[in-house]
Coordinates of C-alpha atoms in Angstrom, one line a residue:
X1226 CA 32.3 -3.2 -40.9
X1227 CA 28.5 -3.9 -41.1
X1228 CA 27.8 -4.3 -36.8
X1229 CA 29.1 -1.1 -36.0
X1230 CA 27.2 0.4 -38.6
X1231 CA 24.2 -1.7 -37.7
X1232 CA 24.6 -0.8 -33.8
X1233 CA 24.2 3.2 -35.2
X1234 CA 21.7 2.8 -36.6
X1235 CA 20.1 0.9 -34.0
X1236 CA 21.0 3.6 -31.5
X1237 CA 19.8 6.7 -33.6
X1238 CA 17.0 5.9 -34.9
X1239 CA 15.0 2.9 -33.2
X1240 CA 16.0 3.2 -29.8
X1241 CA 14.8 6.7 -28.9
X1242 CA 11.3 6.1 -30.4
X1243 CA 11.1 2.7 -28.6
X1244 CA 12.0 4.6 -25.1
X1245 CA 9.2 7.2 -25.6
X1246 CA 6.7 4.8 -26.0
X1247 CA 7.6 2.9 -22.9
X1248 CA 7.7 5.8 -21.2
X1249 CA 4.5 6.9 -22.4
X1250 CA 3.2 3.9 -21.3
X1251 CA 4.9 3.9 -18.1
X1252 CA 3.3 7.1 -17.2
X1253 CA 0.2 6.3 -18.7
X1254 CA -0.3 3.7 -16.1
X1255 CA 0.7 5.2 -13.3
X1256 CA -2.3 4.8 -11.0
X1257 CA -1.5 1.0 -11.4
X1258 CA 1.0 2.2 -8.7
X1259 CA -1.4 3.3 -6.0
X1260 CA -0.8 1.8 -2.7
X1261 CA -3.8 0.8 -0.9
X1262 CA -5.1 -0.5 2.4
X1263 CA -6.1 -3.6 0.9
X1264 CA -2.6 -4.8 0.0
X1265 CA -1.9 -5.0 3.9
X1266 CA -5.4 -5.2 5.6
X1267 CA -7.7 -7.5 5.6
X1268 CA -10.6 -5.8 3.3
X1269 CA -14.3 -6.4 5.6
X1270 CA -16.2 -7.8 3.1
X1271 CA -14.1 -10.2 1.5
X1272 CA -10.6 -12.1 3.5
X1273 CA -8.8 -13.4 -0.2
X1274 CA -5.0 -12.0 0.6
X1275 CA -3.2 -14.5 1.9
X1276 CA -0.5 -11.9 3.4
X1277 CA -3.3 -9.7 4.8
X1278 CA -3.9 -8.8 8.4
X1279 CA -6.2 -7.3 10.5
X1280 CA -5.2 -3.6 11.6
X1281 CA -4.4 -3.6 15.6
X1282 CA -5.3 -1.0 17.4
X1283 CA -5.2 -0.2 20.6
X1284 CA -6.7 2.0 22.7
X1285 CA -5.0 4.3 25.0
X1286 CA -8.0 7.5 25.5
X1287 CA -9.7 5.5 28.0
X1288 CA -13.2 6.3 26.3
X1289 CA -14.9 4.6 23.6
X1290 CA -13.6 5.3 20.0
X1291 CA -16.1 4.4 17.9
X1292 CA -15.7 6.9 15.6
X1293 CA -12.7 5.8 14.4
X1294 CA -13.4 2.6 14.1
X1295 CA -16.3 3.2 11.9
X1296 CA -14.1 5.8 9.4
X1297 CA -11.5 2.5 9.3
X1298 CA -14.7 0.6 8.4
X1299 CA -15.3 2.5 5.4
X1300 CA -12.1 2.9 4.4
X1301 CA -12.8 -1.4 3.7
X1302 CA -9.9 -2.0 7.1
X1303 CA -11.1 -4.4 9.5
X1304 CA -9.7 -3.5 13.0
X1305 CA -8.7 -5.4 15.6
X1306 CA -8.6 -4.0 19.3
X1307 CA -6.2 -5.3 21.9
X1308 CA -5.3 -4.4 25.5
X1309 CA -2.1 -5.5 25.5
X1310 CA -0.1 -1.9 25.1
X1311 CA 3.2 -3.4 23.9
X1312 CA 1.1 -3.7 20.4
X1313 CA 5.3 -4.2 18.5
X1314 CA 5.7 -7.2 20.8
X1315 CA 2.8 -8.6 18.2
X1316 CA 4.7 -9.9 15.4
X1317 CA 1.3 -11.2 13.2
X1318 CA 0.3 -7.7 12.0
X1319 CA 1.2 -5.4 8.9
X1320 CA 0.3 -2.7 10.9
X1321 CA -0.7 -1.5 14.5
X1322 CA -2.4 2.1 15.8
X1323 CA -2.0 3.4 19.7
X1324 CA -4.9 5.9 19.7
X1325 CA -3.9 8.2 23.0
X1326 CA -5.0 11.4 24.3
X1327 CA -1.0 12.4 24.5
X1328 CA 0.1 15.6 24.0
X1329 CA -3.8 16.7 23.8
X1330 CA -4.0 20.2 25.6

């Protein structure tokens, strides 16, 4: 009968090309993909995500850490410091940082 015949042809000759092009395109428009910070933290110049948070840090290296605050900076995170040290006990943050001298020979 004719929908078999139609469903063929369908199959053989339209579908393939139509799932190369997507494809194509899929890959074409892969750095769409690219997770950045500013899908979870709070970007410095400009506070417009509503689900955005400031990056907690604490730290633990009892010495200044300036450094890494300014690399976070440029990176367009604000951070946040606390001195609580249970920083999972905070439930308001994407993401939290213990910076420690641990395991530092």
């Amino acid at each position: 009968s004719v929908l078999p015949s139609r469903l063929l042809l369908f199959g053989t000759f339209i579908l393939p090309p139509l799932l190369v092009l997507m494809l194509f395109h899929l890959w074409h428009n892969s750095s769409s993909w690219e997770i950045t910070s500013s899908q979870y933290f709070l970007p410095t110049k400009e506070k417009t995500q509503n689900r955005s948070t400031n990056l907690l840090i604490f730290n633990d290296t009892g010495s200044e850490i300036e450094d890494f605050i300014a690399a976070l900076k440029t990176q367009n995170i604000i951070p946040e410091i606390t001195l609580k040290e249970n920083i999972t006990s905070l439930p308001n943050y994407n993401g939290a940082i213990k910076v420690s001298l641990e395991g530092k020979v």
